[in-house]
mmCIF file of C-alpha atoms in Angstrom:
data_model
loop_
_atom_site.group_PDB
_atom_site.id
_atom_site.type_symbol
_atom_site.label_atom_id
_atom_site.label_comp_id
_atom_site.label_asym_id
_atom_site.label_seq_id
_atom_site.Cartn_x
_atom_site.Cartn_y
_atom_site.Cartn_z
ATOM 1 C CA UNK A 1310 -4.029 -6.565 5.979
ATOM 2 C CA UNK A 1311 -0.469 -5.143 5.855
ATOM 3 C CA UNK A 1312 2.221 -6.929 4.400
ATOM 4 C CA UNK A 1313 3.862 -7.154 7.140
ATOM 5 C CA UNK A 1314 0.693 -9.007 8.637
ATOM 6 C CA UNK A 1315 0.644 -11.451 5.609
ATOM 7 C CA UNK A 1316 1.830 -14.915 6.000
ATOM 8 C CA UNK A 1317 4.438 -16.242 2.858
ATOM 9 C CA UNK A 1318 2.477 -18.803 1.581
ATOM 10 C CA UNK A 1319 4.073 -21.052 -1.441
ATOM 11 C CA UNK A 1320 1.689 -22.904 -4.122
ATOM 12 C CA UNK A 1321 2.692 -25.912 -6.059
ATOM 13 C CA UNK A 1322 1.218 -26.717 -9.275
ATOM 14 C CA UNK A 1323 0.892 -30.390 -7.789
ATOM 15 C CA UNK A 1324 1.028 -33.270 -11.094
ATOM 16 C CA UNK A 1325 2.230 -31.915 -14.403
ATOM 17 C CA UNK A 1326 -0.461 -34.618 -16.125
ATOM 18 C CA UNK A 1327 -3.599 -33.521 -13.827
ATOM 19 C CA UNK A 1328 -5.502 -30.710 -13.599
ATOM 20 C CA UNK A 1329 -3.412 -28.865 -10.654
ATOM 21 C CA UNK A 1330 -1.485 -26.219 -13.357
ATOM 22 C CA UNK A 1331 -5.495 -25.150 -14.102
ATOM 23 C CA UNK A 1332 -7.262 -25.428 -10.362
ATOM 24 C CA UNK A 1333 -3.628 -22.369 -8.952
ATOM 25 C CA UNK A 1334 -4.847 -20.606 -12.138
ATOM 26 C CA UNK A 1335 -8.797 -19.987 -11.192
ATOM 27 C CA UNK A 1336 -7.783 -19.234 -7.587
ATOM 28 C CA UNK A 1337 -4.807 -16.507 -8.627
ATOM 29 C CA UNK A 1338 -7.634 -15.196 -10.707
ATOM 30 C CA UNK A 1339 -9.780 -14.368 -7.397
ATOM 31 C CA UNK A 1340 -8.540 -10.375 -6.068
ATOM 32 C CA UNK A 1341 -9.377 -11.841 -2.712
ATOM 33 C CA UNK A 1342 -6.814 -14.381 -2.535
ATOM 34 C CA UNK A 1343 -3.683 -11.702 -2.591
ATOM 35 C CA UNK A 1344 -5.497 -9.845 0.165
ATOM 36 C CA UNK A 1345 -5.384 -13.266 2.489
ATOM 37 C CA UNK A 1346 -1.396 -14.018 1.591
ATOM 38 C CA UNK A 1347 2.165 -12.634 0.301
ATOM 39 C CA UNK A 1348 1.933 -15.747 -2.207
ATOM 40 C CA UNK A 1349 5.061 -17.370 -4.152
ATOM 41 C CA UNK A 1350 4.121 -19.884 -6.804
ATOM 42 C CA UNK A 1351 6.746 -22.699 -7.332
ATOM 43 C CA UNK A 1352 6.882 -24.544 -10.505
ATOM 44 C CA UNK A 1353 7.945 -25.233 -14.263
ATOM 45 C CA UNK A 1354 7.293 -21.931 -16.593
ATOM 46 C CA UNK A 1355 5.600 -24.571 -19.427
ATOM 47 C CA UNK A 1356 3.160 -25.826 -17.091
ATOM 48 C CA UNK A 1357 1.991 -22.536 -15.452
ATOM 49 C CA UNK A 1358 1.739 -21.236 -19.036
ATOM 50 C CA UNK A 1359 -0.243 -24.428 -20.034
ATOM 51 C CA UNK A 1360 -2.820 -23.898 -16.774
ATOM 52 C CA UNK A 1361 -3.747 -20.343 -17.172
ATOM 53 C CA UNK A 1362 -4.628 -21.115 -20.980
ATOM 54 C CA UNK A 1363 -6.876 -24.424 -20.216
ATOM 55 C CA UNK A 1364 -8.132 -21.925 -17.418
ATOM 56 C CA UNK A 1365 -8.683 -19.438 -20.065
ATOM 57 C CA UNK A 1366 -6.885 -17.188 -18.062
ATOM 58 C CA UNK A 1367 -4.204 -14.422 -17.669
ATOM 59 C CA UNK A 1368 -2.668 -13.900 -14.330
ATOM 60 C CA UNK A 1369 -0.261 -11.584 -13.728
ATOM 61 C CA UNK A 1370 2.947 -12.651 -11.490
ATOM 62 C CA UNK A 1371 6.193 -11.120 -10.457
ATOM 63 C CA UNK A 1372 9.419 -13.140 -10.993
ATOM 64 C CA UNK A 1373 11.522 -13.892 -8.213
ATOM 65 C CA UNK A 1374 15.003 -15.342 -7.649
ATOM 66 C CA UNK A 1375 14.534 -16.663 -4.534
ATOM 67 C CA UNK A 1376 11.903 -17.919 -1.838
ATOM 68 C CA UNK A 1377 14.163 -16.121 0.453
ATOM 69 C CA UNK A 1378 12.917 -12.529 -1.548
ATOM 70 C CA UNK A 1379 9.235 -13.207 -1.250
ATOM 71 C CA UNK A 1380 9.515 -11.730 2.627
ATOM 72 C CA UNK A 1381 11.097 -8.475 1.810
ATOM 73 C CA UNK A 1382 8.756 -7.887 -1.620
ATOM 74 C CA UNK A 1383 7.284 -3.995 -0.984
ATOM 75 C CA UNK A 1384 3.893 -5.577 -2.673
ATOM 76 C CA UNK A 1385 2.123 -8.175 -2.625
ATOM 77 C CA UNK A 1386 -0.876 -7.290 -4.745
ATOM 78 C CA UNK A 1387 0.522 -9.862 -7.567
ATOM 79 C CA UNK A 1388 1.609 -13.362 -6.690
ATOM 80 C CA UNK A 1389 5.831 -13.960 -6.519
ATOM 81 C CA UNK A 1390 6.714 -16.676 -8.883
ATOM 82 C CA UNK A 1391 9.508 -18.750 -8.709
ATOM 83 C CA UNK A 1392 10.062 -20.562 -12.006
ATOM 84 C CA UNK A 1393 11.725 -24.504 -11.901
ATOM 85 C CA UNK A 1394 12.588 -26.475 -14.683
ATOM 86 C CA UNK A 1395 11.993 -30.032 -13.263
ATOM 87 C CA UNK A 1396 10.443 -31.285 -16.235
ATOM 88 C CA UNK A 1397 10.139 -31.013 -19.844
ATOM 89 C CA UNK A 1398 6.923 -30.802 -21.626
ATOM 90 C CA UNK A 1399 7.447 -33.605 -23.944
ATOM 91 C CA UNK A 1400 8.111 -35.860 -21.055
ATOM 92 C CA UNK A 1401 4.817 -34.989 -19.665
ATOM 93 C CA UNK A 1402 1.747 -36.953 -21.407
ATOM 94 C CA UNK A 1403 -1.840 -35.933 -19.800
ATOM 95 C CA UNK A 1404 -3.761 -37.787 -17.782
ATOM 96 C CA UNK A 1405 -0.897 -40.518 -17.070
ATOM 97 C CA UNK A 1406 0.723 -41.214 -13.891
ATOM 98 C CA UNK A 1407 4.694 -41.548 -15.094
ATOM 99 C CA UNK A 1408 7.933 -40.912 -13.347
ATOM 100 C CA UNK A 1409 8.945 -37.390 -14.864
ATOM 101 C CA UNK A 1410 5.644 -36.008 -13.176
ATOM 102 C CA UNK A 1411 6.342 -38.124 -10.176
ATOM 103 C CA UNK A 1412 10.017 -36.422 -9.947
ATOM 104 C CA UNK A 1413 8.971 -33.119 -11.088
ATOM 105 C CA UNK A 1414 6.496 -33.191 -7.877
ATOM 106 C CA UNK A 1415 9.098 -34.171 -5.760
ATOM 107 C CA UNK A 1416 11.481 -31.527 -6.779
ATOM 108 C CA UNK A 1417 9.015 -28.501 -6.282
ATOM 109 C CA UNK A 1418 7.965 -29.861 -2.534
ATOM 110 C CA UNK A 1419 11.104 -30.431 -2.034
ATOM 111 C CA UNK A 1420 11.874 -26.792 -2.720
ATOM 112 C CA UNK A 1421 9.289 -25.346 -0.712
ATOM 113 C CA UNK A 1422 10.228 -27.443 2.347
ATOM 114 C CA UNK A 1423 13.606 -26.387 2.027
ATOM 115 C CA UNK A 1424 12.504 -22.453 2.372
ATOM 116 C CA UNK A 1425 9.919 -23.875 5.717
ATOM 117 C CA UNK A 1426 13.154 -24.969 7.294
ATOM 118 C CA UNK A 1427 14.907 -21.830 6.578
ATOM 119 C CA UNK A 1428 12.305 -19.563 7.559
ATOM 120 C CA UNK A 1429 11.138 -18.311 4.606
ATOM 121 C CA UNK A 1430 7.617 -19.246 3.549
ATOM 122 C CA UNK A 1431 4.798 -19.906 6.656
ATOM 123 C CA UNK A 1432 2.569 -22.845 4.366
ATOM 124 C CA UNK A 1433 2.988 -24.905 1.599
ATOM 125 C CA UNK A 1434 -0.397 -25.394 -0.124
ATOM 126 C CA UNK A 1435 -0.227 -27.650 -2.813
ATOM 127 C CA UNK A 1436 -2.004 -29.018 -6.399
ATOM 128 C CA UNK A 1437 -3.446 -32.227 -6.383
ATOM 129 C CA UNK A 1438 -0.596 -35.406 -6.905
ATOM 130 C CA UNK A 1439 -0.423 -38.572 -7.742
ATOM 131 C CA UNK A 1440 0.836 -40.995 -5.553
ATOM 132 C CA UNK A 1441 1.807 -43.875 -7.857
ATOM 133 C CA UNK A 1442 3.804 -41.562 -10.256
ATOM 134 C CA UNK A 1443 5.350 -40.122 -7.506
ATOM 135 C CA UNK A 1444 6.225 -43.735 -6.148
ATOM 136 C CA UNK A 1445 7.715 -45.057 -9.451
ATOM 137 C CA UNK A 1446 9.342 -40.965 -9.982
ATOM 138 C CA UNK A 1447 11.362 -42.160 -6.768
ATOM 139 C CA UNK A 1448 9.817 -41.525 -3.694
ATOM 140 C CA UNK A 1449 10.394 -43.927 -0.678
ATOM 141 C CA UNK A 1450 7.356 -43.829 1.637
ATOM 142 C CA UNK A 1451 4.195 -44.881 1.692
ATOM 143 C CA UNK A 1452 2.735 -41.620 1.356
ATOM 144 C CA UNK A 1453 3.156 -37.534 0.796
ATOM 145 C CA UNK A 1454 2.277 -37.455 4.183
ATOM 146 C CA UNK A 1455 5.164 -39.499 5.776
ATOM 147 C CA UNK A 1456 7.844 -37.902 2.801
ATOM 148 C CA UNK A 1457 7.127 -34.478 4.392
ATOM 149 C CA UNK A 1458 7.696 -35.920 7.787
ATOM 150 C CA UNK A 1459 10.832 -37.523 7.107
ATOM 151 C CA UNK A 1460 12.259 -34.559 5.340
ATOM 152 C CA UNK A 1461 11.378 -31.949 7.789
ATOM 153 C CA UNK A 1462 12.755 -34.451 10.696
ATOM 154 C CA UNK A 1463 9.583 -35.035 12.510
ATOM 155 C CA UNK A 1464 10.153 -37.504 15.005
ATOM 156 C CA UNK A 1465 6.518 -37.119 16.596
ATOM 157 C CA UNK A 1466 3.136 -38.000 16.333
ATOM 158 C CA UNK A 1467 1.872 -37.038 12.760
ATOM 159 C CA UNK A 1468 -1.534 -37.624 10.931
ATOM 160 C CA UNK A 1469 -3.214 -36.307 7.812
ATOM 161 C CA UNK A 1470 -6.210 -34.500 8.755
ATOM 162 C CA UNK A 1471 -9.626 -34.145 6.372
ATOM 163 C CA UNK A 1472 -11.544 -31.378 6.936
ATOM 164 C CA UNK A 1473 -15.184 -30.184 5.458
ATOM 165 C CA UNK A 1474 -15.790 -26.353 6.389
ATOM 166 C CA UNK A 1475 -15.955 -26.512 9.820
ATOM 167 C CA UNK A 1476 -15.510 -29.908 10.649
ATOM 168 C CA UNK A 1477 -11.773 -31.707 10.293
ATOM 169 C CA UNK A 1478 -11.048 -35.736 10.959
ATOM 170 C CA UNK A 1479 -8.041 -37.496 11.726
ATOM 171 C CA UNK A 1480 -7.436 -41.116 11.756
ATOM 172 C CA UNK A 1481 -5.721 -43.519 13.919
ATOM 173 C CA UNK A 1482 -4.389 -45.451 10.933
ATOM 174 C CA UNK A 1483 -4.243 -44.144 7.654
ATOM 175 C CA UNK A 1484 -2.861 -46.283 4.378
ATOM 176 C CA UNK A 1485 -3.299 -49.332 5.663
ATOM 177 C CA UNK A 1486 -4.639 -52.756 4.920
ATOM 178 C CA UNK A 1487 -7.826 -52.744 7.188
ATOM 179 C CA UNK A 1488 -7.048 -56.440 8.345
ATOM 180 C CA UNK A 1489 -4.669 -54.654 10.170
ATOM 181 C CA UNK A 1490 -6.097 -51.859 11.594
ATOM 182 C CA UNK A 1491 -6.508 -53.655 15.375
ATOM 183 C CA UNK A 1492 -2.747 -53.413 15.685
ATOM 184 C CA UNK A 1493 -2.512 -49.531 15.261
ATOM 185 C CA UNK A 1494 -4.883 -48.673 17.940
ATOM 186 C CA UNK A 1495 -3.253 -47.729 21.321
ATOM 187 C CA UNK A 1496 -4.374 -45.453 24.088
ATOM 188 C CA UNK A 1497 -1.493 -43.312 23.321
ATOM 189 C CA UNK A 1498 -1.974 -42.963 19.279
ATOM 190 C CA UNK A 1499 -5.519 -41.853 20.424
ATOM 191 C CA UNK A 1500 -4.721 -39.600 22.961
ATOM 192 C CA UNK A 1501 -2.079 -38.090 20.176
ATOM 193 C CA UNK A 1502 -4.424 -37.800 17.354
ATOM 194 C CA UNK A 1503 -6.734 -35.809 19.098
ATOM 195 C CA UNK A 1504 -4.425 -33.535 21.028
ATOM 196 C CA UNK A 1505 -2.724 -32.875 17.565
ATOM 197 C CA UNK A 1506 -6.170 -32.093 15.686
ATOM 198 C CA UNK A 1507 -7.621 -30.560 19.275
ATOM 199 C CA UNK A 1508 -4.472 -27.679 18.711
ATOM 200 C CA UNK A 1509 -4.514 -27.359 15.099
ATOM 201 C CA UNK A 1510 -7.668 -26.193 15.221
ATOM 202 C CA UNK A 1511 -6.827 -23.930 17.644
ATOM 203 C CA UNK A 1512 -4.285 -22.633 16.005
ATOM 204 C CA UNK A 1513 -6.818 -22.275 12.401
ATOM 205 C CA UNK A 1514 -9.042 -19.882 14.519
ATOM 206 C CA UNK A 1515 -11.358 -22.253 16.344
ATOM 207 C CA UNK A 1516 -11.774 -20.707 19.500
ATOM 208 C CA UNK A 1517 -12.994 -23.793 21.773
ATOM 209 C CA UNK A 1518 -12.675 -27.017 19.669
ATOM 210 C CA UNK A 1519 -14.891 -29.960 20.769
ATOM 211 C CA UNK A 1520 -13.122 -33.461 19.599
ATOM 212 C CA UNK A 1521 -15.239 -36.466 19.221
ATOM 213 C CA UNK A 1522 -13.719 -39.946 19.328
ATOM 214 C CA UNK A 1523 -15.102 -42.764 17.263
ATOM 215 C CA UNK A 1524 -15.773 -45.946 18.601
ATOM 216 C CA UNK A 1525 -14.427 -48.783 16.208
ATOM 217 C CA UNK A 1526 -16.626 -51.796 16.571
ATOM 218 C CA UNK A 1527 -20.485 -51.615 14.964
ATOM 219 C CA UNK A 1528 -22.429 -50.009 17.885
ATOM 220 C CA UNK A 1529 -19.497 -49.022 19.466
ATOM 221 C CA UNK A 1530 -18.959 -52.668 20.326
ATOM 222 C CA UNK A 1531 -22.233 -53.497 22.465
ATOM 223 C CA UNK A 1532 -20.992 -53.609 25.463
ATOM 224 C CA UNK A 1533 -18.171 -56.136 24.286
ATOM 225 C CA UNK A 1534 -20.735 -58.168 22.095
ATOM 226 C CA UNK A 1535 -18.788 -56.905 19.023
ATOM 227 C CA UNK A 1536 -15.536 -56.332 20.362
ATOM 228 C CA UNK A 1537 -13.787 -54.852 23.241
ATOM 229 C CA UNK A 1538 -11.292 -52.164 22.084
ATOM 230 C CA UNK A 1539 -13.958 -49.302 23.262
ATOM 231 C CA UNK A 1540 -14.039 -50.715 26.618
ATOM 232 C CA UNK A 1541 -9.553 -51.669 26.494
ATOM 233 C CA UNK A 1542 -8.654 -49.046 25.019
ATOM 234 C CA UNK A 1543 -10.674 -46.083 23.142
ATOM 235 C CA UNK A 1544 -12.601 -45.188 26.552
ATOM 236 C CA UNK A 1545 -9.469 -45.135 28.746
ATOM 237 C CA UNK A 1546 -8.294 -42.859 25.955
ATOM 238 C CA UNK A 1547 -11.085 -40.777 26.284
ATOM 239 C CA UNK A 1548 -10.709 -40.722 30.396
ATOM 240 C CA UNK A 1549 -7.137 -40.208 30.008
ATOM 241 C CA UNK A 1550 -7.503 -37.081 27.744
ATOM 242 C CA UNK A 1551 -10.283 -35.817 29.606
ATOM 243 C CA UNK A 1552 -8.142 -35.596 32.830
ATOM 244 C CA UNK A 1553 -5.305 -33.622 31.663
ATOM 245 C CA UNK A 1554 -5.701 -29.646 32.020
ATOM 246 C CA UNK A 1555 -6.194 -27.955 28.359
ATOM 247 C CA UNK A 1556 -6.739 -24.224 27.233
ATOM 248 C CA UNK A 1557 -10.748 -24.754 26.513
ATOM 249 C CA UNK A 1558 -13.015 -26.860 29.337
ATOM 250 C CA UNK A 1559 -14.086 -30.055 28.193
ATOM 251 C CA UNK A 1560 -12.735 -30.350 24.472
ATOM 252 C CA UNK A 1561 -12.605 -34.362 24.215
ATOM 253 C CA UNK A 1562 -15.630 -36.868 24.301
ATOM 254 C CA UNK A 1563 -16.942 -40.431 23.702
ATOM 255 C CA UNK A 1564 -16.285 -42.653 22.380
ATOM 256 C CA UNK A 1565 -19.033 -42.619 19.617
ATOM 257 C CA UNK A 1566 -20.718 -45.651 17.170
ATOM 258 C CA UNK A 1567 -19.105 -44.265 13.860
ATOM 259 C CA UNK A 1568 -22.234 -44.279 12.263
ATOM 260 C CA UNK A 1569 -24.374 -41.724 14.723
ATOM 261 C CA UNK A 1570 -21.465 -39.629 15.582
ATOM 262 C CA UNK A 1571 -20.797 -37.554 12.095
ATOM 263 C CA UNK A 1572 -24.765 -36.442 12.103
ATOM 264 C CA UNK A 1573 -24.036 -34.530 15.619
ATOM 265 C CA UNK A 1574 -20.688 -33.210 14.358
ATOM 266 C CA UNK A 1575 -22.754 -31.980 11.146
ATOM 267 C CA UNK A 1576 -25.323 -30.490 13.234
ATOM 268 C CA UNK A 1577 -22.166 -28.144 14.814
ATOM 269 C CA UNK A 1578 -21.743 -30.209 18.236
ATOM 270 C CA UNK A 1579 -18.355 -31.315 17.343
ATOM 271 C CA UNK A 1580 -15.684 -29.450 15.309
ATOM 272 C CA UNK A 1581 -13.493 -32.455 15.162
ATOM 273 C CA UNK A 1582 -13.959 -36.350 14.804
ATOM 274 C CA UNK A 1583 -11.158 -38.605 15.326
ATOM 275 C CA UNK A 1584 -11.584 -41.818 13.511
ATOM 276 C CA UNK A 1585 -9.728 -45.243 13.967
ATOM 277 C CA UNK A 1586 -9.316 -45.693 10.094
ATOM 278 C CA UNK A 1587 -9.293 -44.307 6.613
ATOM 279 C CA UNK A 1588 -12.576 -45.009 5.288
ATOM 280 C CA UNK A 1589 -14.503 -44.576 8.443
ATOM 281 C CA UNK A 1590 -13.955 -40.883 8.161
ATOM 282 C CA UNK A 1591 -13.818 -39.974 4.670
ATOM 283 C CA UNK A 1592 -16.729 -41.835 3.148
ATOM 284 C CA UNK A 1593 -18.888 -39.229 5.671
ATOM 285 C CA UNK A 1594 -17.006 -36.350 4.720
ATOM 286 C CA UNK A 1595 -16.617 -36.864 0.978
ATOM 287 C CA UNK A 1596 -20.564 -37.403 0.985
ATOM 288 C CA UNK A 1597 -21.197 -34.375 2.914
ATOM 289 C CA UNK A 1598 -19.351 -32.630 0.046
ATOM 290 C CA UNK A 1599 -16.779 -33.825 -1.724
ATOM 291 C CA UNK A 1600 -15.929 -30.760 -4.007
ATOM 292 C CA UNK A 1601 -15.189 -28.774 -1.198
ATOM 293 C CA UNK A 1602 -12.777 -31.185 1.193
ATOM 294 C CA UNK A 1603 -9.154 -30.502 2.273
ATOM 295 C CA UNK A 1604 -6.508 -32.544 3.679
ATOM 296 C CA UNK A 1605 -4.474 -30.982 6.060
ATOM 297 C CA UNK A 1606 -0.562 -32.644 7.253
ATOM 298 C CA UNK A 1607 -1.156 -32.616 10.581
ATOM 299 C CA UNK A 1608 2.004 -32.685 13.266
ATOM 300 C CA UNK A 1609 4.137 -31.383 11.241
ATOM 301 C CA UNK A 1610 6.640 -27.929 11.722
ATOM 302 C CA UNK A 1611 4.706 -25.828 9.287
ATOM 303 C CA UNK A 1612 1.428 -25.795 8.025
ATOM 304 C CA UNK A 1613 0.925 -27.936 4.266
ATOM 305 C CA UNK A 1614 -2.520 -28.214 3.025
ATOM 306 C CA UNK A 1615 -3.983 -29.687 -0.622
ATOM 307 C CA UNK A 1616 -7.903 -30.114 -1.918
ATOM 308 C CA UNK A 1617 -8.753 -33.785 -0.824
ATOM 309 C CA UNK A 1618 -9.956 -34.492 -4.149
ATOM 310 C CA UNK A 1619 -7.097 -35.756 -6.694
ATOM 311 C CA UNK A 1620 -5.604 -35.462 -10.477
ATOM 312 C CA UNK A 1621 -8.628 -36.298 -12.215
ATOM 313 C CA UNK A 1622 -6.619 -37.272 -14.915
ATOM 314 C CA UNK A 1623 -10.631 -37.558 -16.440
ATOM 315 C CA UNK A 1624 -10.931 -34.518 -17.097
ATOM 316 C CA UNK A 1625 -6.815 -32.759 -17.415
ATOM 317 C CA UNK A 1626 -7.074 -30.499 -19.950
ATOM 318 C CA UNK A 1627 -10.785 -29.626 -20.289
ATOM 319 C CA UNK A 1628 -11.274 -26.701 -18.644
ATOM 320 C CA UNK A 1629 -13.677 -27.963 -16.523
ATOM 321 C CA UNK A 1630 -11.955 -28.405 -12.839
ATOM 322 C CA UNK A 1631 -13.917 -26.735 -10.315
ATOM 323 C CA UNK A 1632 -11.373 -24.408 -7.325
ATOM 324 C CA UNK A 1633 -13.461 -24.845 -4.254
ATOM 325 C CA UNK A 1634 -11.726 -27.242 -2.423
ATOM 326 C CA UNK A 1635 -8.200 -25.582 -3.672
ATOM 327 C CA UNK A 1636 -9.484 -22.053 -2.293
ATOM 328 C CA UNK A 1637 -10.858 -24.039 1.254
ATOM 329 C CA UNK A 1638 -7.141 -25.186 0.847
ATOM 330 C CA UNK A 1639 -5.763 -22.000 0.543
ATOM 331 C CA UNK A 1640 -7.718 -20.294 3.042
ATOM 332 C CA UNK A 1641 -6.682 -23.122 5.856
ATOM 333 C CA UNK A 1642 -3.049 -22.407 4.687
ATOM 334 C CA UNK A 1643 -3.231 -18.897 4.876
ATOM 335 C CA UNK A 1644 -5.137 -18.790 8.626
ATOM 336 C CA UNK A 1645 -2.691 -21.360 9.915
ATOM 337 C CA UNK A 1646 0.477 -19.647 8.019
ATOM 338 C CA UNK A 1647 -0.349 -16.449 10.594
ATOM 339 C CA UNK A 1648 -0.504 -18.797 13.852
ATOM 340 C CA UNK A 1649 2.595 -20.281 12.681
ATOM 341 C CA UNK A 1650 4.399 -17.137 11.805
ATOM 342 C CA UNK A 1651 3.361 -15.061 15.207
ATOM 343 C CA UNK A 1652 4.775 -18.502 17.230
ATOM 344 C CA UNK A 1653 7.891 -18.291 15.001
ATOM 345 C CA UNK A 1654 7.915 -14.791 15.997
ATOM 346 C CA UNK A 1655 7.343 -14.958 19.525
ATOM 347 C CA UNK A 1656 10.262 -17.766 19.642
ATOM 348 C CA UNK A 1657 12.438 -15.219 18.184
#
């Protein structure tokens, strides 16, 4: 692939106390990784340092500026880096969620998202965070998820999508207390979620996605027995989306009992599985392999993708984090960074 062919795609080191510094160090280390992107790495000098050597590791980068030179670089056979000083070492203690690290996460996304809106990096794909440091390190929201949004001005429909190989979910509701999960479920947040997920996957390289919609009741409800929002409102959804005119035939169906409808989309029915809340879809997809899921920021003006997995502050600093989901992150960056950049392109 020509350089010119390449999307820009920027890596984060994700929490300075977890094991993210170590899991961009084992995938740099892969030859195939600079054949898939022009990559930029984004971070404190001190922590990449620190990652290669729990890594045990040596890669080989070439300093940059600016995220606006990554573009124009005449190579890209050795990952761009783009050094930050967010925070200091001594601030940093392992394997504890604390504000610094909260901050110094903040800062590098921050960064990145500032170079999406300018044009000059195609996908952000980033090291595992924490949440609560980045809460108490000063973030407003409820999630990563809805700080991206709000930064890059989304005023749509967004969602966080979990994908397993193949197979991605999204979720009607997301973090949020399942008493009230009722409230969030609408005919038009369904018929949103799995448009959304229908054309991301489209625009990852599924040729002719097939969406299934989970029903939300046990049994899909029995016919009203256990409830009635398959029959109010998830089927009328379903009927809805189904009469509309899309770019594949037939791409949305059911809706499905939750607990049937993941064997058929394992058995390769389904690529796609929207689900009315958190737990309903990832308890199925981190048992179907947890080491190897991704969570992908769906609806959103450029393509950001982490490993599902998180800090495991358990085992920061052992040398013993395993970069399969962080290359299945990678890869979805890269594959969605070209879609995004040939649309950017064709806008031109």
């Amino acid at each position: 692939m020509s350089m010119q062919d390449k999307p820009v795609v920027a890596l984060t080191l994700g929490d300075p106390a977890g094991i993210g510094a170590e899991l961009i160090a084992r995938l740099l280390a892969r030859p195939e990784a600079a054949q898939r992107a022009n990559i930029v790495l984004v971070g404190d000098r001190w922590l990449w340092e620190e990652g290669q050597q729990i890594a045990g590791l040596n890669v080989a980068t070439d300093a940059i500026a600016s995220l606006a030179a990554v573009r124009g670089r005449a190579s890209s056979a050795r990952p761009a880096f783009l050094p930050m000083d967010t925070v200091a070492q001594a601030e940093v203690h392992r394997s504890r969620a604390e504000a610094p690290g909260g901050r110094s996460v903040l800062k590098v996304l921050d960064r990145c998202m500032d170079a999406a809106l300018a044009g000059e990096i195609d996908a952000i794909c980033f090291a595992p965070l924490n949440k609560q440091a980045m809460k108490i390190g000063g973030m407003r929201h409820e999630d990563e998820l809805h700080h991206f949004a709000d930064y890059l001005g989304v005023n749509g429909y967004f969602c966080e999508f979990n994908t397993l190989g193949d197979l991605w979910t999204s979720r009607i509701s997301s973090h949020v207390p399942l008493k009230d999960v009722a409230s969030y479920l609408s005919v038009e947040r369904i018929g949103q979620a799995a448009e959304l997920i229908y054309r991301s996957l489209l625009a990852s390289g599924v040729a002719a996605p097939k969406v299934a919609v989970a029903a939300f009741n046990p049994h899909g409800g029995d016919g009203g027995v256990c409830g009635r929002e398959e029959i109010d409102i998830i089927a009328p959804a379903v009927k809805a989306l189904r009469a509309r005119s899309w770019p594949t035939d037939a791409p949305f169906h059911g809706p499905f009992p939750a607990d049937t409808i993941f064997l058929k989309a394992q058995a390769g029915e389904y690529q796609a599985v929207v689900t009315m809340y958190h737990d309903q879809g990832q308890i199925a997809i981190k048992l179907l392999g947890f080491s190897r899921g991704v969570t992908v920021q769906g609806g959103l003006p450029i393509p950001i993708t982490t490993p599902a997995h998180g800090t495991a502050y358990d085992i920061a600093g052992q040398g013993r984090a395993s970069v399969e989901a962080t290359w299945q992150a990678f890869q979805i960056a890269c594959r969605m960074g070209r879609a995004h950049r040939a649309t950017a392109a064709a806008a031109a």
